[in-house]
Tab-separated table of N, CA and C in Angstrom:
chain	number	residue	atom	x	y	z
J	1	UNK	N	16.874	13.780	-7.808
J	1	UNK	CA	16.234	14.834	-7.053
J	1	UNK	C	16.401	14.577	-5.547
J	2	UNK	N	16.596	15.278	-4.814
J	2	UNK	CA	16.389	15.546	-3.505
J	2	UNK	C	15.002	15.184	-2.330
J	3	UNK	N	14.282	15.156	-3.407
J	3	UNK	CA	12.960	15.416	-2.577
J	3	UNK	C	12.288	14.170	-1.681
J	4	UNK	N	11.973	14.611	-0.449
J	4	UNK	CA	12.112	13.041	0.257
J	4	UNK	C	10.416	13.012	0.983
J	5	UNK	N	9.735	14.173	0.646
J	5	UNK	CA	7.827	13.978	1.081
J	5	UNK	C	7.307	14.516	-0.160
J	6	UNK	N	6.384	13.604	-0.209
J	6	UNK	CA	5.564	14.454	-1.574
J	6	UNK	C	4.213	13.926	-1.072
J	7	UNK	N	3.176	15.195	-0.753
J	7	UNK	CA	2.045	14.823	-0.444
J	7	UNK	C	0.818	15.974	-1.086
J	8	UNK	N	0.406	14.800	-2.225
J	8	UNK	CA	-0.561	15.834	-2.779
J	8	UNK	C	-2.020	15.012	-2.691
J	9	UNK	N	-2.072	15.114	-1.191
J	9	UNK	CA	-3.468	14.610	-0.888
J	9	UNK	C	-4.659	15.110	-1.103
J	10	UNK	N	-5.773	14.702	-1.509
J	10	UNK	CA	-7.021	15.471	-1.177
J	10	UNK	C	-7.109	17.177	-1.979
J	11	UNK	N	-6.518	16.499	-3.171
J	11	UNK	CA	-6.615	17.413	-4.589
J	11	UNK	C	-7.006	17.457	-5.175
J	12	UNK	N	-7.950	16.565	-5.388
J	12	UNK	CA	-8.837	16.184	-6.583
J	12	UNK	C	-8.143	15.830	-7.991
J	13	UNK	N	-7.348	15.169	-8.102
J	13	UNK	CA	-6.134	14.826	-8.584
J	13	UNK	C	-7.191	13.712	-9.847
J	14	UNK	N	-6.406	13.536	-11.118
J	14	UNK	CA	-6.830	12.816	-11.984
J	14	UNK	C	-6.264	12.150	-12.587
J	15	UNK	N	-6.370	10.601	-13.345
J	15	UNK	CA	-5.588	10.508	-14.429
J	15	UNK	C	-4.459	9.116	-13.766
J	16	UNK	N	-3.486	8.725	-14.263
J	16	UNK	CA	-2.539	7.555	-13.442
J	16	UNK	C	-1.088	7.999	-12.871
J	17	UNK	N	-1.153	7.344	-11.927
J	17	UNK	CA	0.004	7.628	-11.341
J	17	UNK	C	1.340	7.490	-12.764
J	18	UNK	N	2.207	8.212	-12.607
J	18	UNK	CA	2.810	8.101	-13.603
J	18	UNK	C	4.214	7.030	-13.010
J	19	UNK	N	4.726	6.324	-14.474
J	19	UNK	CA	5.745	5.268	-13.775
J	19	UNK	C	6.985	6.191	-13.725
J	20	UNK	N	7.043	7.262	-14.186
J	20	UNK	CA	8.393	7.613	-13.591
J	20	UNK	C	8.132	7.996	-11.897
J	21	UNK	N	7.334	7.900	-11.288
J	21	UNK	CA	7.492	7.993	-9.819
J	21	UNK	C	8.406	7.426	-9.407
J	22	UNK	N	8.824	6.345	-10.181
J	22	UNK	CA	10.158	5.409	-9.672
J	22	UNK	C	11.458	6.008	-9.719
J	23	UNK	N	11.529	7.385	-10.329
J	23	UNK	CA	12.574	7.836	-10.777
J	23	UNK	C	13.419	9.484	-9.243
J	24	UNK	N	12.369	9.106	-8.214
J	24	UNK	CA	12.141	10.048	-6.842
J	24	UNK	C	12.789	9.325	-5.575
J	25	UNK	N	13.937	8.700	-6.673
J	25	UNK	CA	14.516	7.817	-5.344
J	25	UNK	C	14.792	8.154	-4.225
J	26	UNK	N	14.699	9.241	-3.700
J	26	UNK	CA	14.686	9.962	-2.612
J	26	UNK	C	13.541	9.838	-1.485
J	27	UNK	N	12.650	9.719	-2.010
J	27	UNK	CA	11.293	9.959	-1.272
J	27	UNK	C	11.209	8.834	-0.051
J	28	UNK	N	10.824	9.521	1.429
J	28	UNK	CA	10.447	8.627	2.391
J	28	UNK	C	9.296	8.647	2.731
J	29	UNK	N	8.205	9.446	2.058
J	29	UNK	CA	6.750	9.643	1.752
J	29	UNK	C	6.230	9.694	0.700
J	30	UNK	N	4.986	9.235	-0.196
J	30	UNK	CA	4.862	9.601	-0.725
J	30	UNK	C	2.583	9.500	-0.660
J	31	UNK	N	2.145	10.581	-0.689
J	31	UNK	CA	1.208	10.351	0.249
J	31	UNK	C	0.336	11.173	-1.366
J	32	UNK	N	-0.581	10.670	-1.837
J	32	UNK	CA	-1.693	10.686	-2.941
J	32	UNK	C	-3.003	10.305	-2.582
J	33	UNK	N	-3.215	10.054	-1.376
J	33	UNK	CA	-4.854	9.618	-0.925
J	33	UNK	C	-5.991	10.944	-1.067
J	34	UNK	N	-7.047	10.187	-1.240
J	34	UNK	CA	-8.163	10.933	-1.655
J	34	UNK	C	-8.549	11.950	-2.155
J	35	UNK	N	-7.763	11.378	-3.434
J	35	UNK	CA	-7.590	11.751	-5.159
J	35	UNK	C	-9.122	10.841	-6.102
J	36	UNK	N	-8.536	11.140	-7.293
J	36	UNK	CA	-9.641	10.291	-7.905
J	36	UNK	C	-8.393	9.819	-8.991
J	37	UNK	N	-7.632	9.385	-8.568
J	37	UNK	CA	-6.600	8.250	-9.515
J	37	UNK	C	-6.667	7.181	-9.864
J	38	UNK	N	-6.783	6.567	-11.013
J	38	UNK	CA	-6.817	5.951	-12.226
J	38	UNK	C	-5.524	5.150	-12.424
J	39	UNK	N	-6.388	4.044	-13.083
J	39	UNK	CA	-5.189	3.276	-13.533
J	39	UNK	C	-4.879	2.257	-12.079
J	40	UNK	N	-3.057	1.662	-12.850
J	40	UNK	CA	-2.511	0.626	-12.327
J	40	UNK	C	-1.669	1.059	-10.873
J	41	UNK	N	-1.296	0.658	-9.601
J	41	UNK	CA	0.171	1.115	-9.427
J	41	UNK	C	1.193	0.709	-9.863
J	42	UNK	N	1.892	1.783	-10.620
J	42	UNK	CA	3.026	1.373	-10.996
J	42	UNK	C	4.024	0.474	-11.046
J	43	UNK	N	4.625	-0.523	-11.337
J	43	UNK	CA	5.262	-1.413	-10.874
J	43	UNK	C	6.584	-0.097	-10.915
J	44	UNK	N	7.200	0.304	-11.303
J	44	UNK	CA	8.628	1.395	-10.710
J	44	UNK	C	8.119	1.954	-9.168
J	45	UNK	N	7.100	1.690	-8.728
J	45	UNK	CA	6.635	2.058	-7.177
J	45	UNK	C	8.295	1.371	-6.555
J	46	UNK	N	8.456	0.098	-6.859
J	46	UNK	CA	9.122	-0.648	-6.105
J	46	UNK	C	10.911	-0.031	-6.181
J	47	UNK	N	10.764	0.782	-6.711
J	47	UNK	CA	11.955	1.716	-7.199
J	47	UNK	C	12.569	2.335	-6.254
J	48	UNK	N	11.669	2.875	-5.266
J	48	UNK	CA	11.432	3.378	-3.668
J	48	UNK	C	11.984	2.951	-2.521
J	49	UNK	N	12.878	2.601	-2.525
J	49	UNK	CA	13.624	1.783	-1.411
J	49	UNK	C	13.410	2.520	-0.287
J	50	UNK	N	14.077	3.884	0.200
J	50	UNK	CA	13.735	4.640	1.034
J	50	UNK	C	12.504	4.852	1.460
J	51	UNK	N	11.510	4.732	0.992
J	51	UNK	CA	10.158	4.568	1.224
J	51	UNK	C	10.118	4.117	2.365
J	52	UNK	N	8.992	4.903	3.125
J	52	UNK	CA	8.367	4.497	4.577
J	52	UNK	C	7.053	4.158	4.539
J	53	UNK	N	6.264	5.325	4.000
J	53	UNK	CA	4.821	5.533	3.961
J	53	UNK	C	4.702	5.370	2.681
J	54	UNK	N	3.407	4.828	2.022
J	54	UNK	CA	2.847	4.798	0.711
J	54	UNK	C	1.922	4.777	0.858
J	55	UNK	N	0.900	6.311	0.920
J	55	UNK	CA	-0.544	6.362	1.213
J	55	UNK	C	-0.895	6.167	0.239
J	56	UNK	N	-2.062	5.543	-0.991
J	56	UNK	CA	-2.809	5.595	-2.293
J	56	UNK	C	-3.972	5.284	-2.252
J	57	UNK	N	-4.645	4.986	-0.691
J	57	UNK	CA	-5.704	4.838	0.007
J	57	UNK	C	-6.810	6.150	-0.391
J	58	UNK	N	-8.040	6.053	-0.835
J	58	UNK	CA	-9.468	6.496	-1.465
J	58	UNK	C	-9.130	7.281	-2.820
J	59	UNK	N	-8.749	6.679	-3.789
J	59	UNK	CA	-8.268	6.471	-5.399
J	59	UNK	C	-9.282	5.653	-6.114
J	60	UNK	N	-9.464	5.683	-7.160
J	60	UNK	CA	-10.107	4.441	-8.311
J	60	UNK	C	-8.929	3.480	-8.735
J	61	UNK	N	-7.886	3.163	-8.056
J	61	UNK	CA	-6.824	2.960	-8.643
J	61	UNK	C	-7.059	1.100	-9.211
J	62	UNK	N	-7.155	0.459	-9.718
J	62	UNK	CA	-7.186	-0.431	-10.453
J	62	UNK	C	-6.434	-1.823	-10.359
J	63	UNK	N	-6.556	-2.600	-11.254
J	63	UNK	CA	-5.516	-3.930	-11.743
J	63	UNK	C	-4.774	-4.430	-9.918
J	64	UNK	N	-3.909	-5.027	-10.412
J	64	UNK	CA	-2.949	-5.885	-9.129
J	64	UNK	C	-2.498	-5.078	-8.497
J	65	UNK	N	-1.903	-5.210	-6.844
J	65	UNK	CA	-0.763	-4.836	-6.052
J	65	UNK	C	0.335	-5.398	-6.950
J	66	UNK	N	0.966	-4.503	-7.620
J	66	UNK	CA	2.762	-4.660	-8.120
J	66	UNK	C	3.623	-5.834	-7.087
J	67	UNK	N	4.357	-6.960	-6.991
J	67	UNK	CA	4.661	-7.672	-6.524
J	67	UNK	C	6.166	-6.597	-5.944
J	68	UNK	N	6.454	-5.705	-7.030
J	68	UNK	CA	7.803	-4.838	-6.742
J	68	UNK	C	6.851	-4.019	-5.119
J	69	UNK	N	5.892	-4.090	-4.562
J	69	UNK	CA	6.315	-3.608	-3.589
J	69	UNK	C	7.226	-4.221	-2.641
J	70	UNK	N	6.833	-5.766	-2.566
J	70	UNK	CA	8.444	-6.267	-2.011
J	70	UNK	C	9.559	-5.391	-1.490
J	71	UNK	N	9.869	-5.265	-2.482
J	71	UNK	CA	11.168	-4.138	-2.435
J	71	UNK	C	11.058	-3.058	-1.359
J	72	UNK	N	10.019	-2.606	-1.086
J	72	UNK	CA	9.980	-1.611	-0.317
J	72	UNK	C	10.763	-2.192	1.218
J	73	UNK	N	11.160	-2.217	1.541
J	73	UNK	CA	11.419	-2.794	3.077
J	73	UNK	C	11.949	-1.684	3.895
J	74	UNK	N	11.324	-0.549	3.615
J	74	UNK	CA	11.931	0.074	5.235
J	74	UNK	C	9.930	0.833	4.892
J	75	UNK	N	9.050	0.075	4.151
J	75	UNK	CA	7.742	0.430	4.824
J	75	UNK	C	7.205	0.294	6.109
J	76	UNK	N	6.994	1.389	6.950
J	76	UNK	CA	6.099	1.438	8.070
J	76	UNK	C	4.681	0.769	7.642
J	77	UNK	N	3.949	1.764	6.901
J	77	UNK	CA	2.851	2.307	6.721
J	77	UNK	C	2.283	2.025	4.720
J	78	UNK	N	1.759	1.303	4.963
J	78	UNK	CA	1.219	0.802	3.618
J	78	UNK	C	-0.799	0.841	3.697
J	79	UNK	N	-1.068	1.691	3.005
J	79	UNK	CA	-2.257	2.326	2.948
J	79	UNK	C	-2.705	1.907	1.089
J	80	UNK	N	-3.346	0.897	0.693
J	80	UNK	CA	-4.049	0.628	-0.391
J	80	UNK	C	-5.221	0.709	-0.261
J	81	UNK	N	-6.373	0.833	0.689
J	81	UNK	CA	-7.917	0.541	0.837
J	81	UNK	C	-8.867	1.460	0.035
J	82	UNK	N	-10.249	1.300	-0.049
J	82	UNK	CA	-10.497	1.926	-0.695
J	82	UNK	C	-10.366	2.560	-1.792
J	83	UNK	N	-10.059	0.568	-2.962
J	83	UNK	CA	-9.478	1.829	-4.316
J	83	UNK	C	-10.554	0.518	-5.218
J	84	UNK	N	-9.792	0.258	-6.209
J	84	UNK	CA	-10.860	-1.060	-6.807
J	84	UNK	C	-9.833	-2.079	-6.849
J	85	UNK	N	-8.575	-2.432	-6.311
J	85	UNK	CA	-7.842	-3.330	-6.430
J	85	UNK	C	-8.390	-4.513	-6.760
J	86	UNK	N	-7.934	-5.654	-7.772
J	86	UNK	CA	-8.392	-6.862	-7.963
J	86	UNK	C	-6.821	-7.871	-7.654
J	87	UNK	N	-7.434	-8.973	-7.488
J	87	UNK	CA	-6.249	-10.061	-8.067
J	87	UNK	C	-6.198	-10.757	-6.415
J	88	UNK	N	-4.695	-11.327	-6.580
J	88	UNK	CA	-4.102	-11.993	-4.916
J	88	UNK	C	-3.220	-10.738	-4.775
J	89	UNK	N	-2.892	-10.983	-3.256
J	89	UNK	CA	-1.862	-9.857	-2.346
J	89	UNK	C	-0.719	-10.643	-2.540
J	90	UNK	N	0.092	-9.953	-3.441
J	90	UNK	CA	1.361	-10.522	-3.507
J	90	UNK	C	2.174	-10.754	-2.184
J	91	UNK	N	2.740	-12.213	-2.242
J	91	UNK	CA	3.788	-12.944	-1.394
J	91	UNK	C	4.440	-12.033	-1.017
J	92	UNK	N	4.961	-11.210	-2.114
J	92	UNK	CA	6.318	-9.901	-1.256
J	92	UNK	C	5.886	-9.271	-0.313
J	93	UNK	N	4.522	-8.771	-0.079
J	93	UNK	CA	4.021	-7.827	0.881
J	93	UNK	C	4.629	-8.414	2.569
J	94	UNK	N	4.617	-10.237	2.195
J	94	UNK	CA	5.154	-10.706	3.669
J	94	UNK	C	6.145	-10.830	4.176
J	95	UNK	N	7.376	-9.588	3.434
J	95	UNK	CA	8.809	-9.750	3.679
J	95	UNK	C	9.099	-8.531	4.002
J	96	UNK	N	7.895	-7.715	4.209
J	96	UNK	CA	7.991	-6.371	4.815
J	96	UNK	C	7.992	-6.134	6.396
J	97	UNK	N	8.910	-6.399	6.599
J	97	UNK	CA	8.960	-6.402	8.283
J	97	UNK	C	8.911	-5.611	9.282
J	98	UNK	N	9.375	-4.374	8.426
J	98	UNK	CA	8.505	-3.320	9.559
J	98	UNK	C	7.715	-2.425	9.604
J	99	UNK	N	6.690	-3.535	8.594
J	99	UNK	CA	4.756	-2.710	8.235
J	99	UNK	C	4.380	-2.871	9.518
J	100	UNK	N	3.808	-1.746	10.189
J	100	UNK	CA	3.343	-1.772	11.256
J	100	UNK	C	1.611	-0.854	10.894
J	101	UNK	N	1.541	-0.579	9.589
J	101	UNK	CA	0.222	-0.355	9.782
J	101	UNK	C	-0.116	-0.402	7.920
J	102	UNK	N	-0.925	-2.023	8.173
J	102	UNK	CA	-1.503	-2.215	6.357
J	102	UNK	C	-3.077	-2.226	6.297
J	103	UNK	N	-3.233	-1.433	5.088
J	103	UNK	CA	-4.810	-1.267	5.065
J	103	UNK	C	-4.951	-1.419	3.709
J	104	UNK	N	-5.859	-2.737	3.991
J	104	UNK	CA	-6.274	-2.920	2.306
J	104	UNK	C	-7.439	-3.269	1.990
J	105	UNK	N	-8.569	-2.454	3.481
J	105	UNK	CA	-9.942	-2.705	2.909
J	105	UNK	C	-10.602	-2.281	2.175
J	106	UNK	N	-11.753	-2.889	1.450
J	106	UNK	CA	-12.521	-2.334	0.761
J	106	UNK	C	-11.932	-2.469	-0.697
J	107	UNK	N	-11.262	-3.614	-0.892
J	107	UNK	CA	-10.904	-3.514	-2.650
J	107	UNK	C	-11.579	-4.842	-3.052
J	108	UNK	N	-11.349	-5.221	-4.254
J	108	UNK	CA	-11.827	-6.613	-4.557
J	108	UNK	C	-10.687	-7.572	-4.443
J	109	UNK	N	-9.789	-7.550	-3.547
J	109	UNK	CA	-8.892	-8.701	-3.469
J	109	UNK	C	-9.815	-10.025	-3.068
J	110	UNK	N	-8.835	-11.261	-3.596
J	110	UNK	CA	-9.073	-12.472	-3.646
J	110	UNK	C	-8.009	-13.452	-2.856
J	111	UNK	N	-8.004	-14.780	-3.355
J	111	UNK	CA	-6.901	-15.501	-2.718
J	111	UNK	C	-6.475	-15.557	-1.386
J	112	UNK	N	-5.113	-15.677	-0.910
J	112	UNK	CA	-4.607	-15.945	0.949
J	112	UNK	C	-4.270	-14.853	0.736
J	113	UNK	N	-3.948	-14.421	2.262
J	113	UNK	CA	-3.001	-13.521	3.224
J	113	UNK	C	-1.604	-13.861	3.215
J	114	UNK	N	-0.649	-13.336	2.877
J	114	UNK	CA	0.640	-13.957	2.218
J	114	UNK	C	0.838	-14.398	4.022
J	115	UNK	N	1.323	-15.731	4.609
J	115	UNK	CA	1.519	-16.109	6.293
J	115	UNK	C	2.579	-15.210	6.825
J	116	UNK	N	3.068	-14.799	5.986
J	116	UNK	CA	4.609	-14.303	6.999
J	116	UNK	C	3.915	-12.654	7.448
J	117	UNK	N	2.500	-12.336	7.338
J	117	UNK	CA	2.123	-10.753	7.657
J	117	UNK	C	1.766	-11.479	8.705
J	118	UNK	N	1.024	-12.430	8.890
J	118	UNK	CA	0.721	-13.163	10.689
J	118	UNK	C	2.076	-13.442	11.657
J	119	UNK	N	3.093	-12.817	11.214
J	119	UNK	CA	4.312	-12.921	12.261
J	119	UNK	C	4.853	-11.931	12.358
J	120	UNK	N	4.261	-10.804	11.816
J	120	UNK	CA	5.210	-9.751	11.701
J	120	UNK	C	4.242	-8.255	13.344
J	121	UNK	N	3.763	-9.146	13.490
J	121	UNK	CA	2.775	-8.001	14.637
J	121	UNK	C	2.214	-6.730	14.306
J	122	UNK	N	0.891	-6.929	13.058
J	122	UNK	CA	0.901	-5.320	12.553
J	122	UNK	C	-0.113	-5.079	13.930
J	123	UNK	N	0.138	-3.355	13.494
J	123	UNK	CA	-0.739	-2.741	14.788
J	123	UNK	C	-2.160	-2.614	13.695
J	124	UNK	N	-2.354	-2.446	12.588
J	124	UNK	CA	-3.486	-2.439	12.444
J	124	UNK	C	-4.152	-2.635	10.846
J	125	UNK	N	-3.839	-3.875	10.865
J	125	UNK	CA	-4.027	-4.873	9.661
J	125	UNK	C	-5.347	-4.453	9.355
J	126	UNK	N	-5.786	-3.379	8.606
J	126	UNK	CA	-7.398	-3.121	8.228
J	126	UNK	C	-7.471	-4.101	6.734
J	127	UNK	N	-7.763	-5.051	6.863
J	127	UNK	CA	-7.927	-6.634	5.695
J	127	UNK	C	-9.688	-6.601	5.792
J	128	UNK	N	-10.026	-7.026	4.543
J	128	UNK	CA	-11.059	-7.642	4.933
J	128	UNK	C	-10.995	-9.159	4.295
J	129	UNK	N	-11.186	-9.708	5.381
J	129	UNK	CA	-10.730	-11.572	5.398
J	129	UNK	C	-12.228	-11.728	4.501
J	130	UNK	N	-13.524	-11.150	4.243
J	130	UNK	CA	-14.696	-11.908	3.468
J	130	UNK	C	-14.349	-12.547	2.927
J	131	UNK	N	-13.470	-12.233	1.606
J	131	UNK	CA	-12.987	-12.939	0.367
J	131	UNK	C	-12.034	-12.928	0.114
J	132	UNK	N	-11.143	-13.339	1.419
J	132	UNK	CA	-10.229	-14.143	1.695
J	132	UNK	C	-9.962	-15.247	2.144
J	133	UNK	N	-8.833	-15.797	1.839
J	133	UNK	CA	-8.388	-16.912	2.934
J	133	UNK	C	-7.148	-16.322	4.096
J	134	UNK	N	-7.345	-17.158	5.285
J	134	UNK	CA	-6.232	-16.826	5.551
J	134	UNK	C	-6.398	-17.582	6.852
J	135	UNK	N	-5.161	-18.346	7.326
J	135	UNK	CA	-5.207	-19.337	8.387
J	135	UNK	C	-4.813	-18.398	9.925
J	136	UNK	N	-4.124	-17.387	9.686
J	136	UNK	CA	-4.067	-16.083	11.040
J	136	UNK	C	-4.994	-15.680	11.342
J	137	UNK	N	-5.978	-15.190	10.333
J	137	UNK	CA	-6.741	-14.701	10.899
J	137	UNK	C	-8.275	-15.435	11.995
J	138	UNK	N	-8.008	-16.908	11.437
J	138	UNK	CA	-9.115	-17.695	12.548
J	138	UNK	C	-8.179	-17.871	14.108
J	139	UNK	N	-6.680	-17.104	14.133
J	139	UNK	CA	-6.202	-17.951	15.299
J	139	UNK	C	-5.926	-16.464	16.229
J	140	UNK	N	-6.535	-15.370	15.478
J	140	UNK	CA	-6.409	-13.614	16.525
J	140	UNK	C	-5.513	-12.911	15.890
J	141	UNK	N	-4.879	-13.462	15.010
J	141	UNK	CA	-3.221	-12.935	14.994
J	141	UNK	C	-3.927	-11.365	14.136
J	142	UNK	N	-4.749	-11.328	12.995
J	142	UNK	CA	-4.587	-10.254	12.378
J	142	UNK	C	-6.275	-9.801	12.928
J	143	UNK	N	-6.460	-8.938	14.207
J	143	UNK	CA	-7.690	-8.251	14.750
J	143	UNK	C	-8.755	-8.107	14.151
J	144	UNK	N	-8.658	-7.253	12.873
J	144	UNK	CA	-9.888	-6.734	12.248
J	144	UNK	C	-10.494	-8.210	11.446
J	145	UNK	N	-9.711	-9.567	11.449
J	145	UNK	CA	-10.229	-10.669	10.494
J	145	UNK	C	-11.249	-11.324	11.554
């Protein structure tokens, strides 16, 4: 398919992201926030190469960050907060080099801050360090910690 924005925000949307999303290899948006979505993210998320933006920010969305976001590397803009996320922030998230804006407050994450997001200069790392670890954030590097 062709299609390179898909934004069905603030629809009242139900139910799980489906894994053929991975199959929209096209997409340089794909924007689903403040929905009431269910379930896992997909691990075919990481399918997305072209991907810039991945809003999924005020969802019920569930289980782990997919380690396949990795893959994403031409993400700007990575928006997870506000969903029920559990687990650690996968290592891959710190090979995303030109996230310039990650928000992943308000979930139940655990564990570190993968170090390589403390070198990458986000403009606005919305983390919440409570129940975290993370050695950047006692030294300024990530603001909101």
């Amino acid at each position: 398919t062709e299609l390179t924005y898909l934004n069905l925000s603030s629809n009242l949307l139900t139910g799980n992201i489906p894994s053929s999303i991975g199959s929209l290899t096209q997409l340089t948006r794909l924007d689903l926030r403040s929905n009431s979505l269910t379930g896992s993210i997909p691990s075919s998320i990481g399918s997305l190469a072209q991907l810039t933006r991945l809003e999924l920010d005020g969802n019920l969305l569930m289980g782990s960050i997919p380690s396949s976001i990795g893959n994403l590397t031409q993400l700007t803009r990575l928006w997870l907060g506000f969903n029920k996320l559990t687990g650690v922030i996968p290592s891959s998230i710190g090979i995303l080099t030109q996230l310039a804006d990650l928000r992943l407050s308000d979930n139940s994450l655990t564990g570190s801050i993968p170090s390589l997001l403390c070198s990458i200069g986000l403009v606005t790392p919305l983390i919440d360090c409570s129940e975290l670890q993370c050695d950047c954030c006692s030294s300024g590097s990530l603001e909101s910690c």
